[in-house]
């Protein structure tokens, strides 16, 4: 081989060339094609598939894969991937909701004396309830904003990465229904916690709340 051939076929070290006819003499079929793509009309797909199956069935060295089988395989892979990602997403959302509940409950309980002192200077329970709800909703808005922004970006990047690695069934779609449900749950949690906490506080006398906090 001359230098021109080596330059034009760089990276083929370890390969060797043979004429086509000697190779065909070794084979039981008259083609060196590794893959063959057959395209047909939708109405004739089944009939063509049966004919190709009969042809391939006579030759053990050949295999046949149809578009319908590929769709089933892609569907199963997509369902498995969706199940894994959904499970992880549900775990993260549950953990975030529980963390927010813990933060809200701790915040209200530790401010029990402060809330009692606000009542002594003239604030009524309705004003305190609105104040607590406003603070909680600010926390919810921040949580939803961060979750929707970073979560959506991570989902988009993950879908593109999987698509580029061969998972061509992966296409990013913003989960609007799940996002609305998640935001609704986050908005309902502080409302319930605030109402339950205020109802619990109302069972104690104002003096007892101040005295109990000071004694502790």
mmCIF file of C-alpha atoms in Angstrom, residues 80-201:
data_model
loop_
_atom_site.group_PDB
_atom_site.id
_atom_site.type_symbol
_atom_site.label_atom_id
_atom_site.label_comp_id
_atom_site.label_asym_id
_atom_site.label_seq_id
_atom_site.Cartn_x
_atom_site.Cartn_y
_atom_site.Cartn_z
ATOM 1 C CA UNK A 80 -39.852 1.774 32.274
ATOM 2 C CA UNK A 81 -38.017 5.083 32.034
ATOM 3 C CA UNK A 82 -41.165 7.037 32.871
ATOM 4 C CA UNK A 83 -41.821 4.820 35.886
ATOM 5 C CA UNK A 84 -38.306 5.303 37.231
ATOM 6 C CA UNK A 85 -38.326 9.072 36.711
ATOM 7 C CA UNK A 86 -41.870 9.404 38.114
ATOM 8 C CA UNK A 87 -40.906 7.446 41.223
ATOM 9 C CA UNK A 88 -37.910 9.686 41.816
ATOM 10 C CA UNK A 89 -39.998 12.820 41.199
ATOM 11 C CA UNK A 90 -42.732 11.685 43.619
ATOM 12 C CA UNK A 91 -40.102 10.962 46.286
ATOM 13 C CA UNK A 92 -38.545 14.414 45.855
ATOM 14 C CA UNK A 93 -41.942 16.155 45.924
ATOM 15 C CA UNK A 94 -43.037 14.222 49.017
ATOM 16 C CA UNK A 95 -39.776 15.041 50.772
ATOM 17 C CA UNK A 96 -40.094 18.746 49.893
ATOM 18 C CA UNK A 97 -43.693 18.887 51.132
ATOM 19 C CA UNK A 98 -42.791 17.184 54.424
ATOM 20 C CA UNK A 99 -39.826 19.537 54.854
ATOM 21 C CA UNK A 100 -42.045 22.553 54.262
ATOM 22 C CA UNK A 101 -44.633 21.236 56.745
ATOM 23 C CA UNK A 102 -41.924 20.790 59.355
ATOM 24 C CA UNK A 103 -40.622 24.314 58.707
ATOM 25 C CA UNK A 104 -44.076 25.884 58.961
ATOM 26 C CA UNK A 105 -45.063 23.998 62.116
ATOM 27 C CA UNK A 106 -41.752 24.801 63.816
ATOM 28 C CA UNK A 107 -42.033 28.441 62.814
ATOM 29 C CA UNK A 108 -45.544 28.814 64.245
ATOM 30 C CA UNK A 109 -44.882 26.865 67.456
ATOM 31 C CA UNK A 110 -41.667 28.726 68.271
ATOM 32 C CA UNK A 111 -43.486 32.040 67.727
ATOM 33 C CA UNK A 112 -46.247 31.156 70.149
ATOM 34 C CA UNK A 113 -45.172 33.833 72.668
ATOM 35 C CA UNK A 114 -44.683 36.412 69.925
ATOM 36 C CA UNK A 115 -48.187 35.795 68.612
ATOM 37 C CA UNK A 116 -49.587 36.051 72.141
ATOM 38 C CA UNK A 117 -47.808 39.387 72.655
ATOM 39 C CA UNK A 118 -49.251 40.675 69.384
ATOM 40 C CA UNK A 119 -52.701 39.884 70.698
ATOM 41 C CA UNK A 120 -51.990 41.850 73.879
ATOM 42 C CA UNK A 121 -51.214 45.006 71.884
ATOM 43 C CA UNK A 122 -54.444 44.879 69.909
ATOM 44 C CA UNK A 123 -54.089 42.454 66.988
ATOM 45 C CA UNK A 124 -57.067 40.157 66.658
ATOM 46 C CA UNK A 125 -56.922 36.508 65.605
ATOM 47 C CA UNK A 126 -58.029 37.285 62.058
ATOM 48 C CA UNK A 127 -55.101 39.663 61.548
ATOM 49 C CA UNK A 128 -52.658 37.127 62.992
ATOM 50 C CA UNK A 129 -54.110 34.427 60.745
ATOM 51 C CA UNK A 130 -53.680 36.627 57.670
ATOM 52 C CA UNK A 131 -50.113 37.478 58.686
ATOM 53 C CA UNK A 132 -49.177 33.809 59.077
ATOM 54 C CA UNK A 133 -50.868 32.879 55.805
ATOM 55 C CA UNK A 134 -49.047 35.658 53.995
ATOM 56 C CA UNK A 135 -45.679 34.537 55.326
ATOM 57 C CA UNK A 136 -46.444 30.915 54.432
ATOM 58 C CA UNK A 137 -47.577 31.783 50.921
ATOM 59 C CA UNK A 138 -44.341 33.708 50.324
ATOM 60 C CA UNK A 139 -42.473 30.528 51.201
ATOM 61 C CA UNK A 140 -44.727 28.560 48.852
ATOM 62 C CA UNK A 141 -44.160 30.994 45.976
ATOM 63 C CA UNK A 142 -40.399 30.775 46.432
ATOM 64 C CA UNK A 143 -40.560 26.970 46.555
ATOM 65 C CA UNK A 144 -42.768 26.704 43.467
ATOM 66 C CA UNK A 145 -40.599 29.184 41.561
ATOM 67 C CA UNK A 146 -37.386 27.316 42.283
ATOM 68 C CA UNK A 147 -38.979 23.912 41.638
ATOM 69 C CA UNK A 148 -40.563 24.885 38.328
ATOM 70 C CA UNK A 149 -37.470 26.664 37.049
ATOM 71 C CA UNK A 150 -34.719 24.259 38.060
ATOM 72 C CA UNK A 151 -36.928 21.157 37.743
ATOM 73 C CA UNK A 152 -38.058 22.049 34.223
ATOM 74 C CA UNK A 153 -34.495 22.824 33.141
ATOM 75 C CA UNK A 154 -33.195 19.532 34.566
ATOM 76 C CA UNK A 155 -36.013 17.603 32.881
ATOM 77 C CA UNK A 156 -35.288 19.232 29.532
ATOM 78 C CA UNK A 157 -31.548 18.524 29.782
ATOM 79 C CA UNK A 158 -32.180 14.916 30.866
ATOM 80 C CA UNK A 159 -34.559 14.298 27.952
ATOM 81 C CA UNK A 160 -32.028 15.651 25.456
ATOM 82 C CA UNK A 161 -29.227 13.554 26.973
ATOM 83 C CA UNK A 162 -31.311 10.377 26.728
ATOM 84 C CA UNK A 163 -32.354 11.248 23.171
ATOM 85 C CA UNK A 164 -28.730 11.748 22.122
ATOM 86 C CA UNK A 165 -27.745 8.388 23.632
ATOM 87 C CA UNK A 166 -30.263 6.551 21.436
ATOM 88 C CA UNK A 167 -33.553 6.848 23.338
ATOM 89 C CA UNK A 168 -35.342 8.462 20.396
ATOM 90 C CA UNK A 169 -38.706 8.018 22.091
ATOM 91 C CA UNK A 170 -37.744 10.627 24.700
ATOM 92 C CA UNK A 171 -39.354 13.982 23.960
ATOM 93 C CA UNK A 172 -39.649 16.673 26.621
ATOM 94 C CA UNK A 173 -43.163 17.807 27.475
ATOM 95 C CA UNK A 174 -43.911 20.150 30.321
ATOM 96 C CA UNK A 175 -46.148 18.287 32.841
ATOM 97 C CA UNK A 176 -48.750 21.015 33.214
ATOM 98 C CA UNK A 177 -51.352 18.910 35.068
ATOM 99 C CA UNK A 178 -48.858 17.516 37.570
ATOM 100 C CA UNK A 179 -47.311 20.954 38.086
ATOM 101 C CA UNK A 180 -50.713 22.501 38.850
ATOM 102 C CA UNK A 181 -51.505 19.658 41.273
ATOM 103 C CA UNK A 182 -48.127 20.067 42.992
ATOM 104 C CA UNK A 183 -48.588 23.833 43.321
ATOM 105 C CA UNK A 184 -52.112 23.283 44.675
ATOM 106 C CA UNK A 185 -50.848 20.897 47.357
ATOM 107 C CA UNK A 186 -48.104 23.327 48.340
ATOM 108 C CA UNK A 187 -50.658 26.122 48.615
ATOM 109 C CA UNK A 188 -53.060 23.993 50.694
ATOM 110 C CA UNK A 189 -50.426 22.826 53.197
ATOM 111 C CA UNK A 190 -49.754 26.231 54.859
ATOM 112 C CA UNK A 191 -53.484 26.989 54.911
ATOM 113 C CA UNK A 192 -54.257 23.787 56.802
ATOM 114 C CA UNK A 193 -51.289 24.139 59.166
ATOM 115 C CA UNK A 194 -52.124 27.745 59.989
ATOM 116 C CA UNK A 195 -55.802 27.025 60.636
ATOM 117 C CA UNK A 196 -55.024 23.990 62.799
ATOM 118 C CA UNK A 197 -52.362 25.877 64.770
ATOM 119 C CA UNK A 198 -54.610 28.879 65.371
ATOM 120 C CA UNK A 199 -57.417 26.589 66.512
ATOM 121 C CA UNK A 200 -55.030 24.858 68.899
ATOM 122 C CA UNK A 201 -53.821 28.190 70.296
#
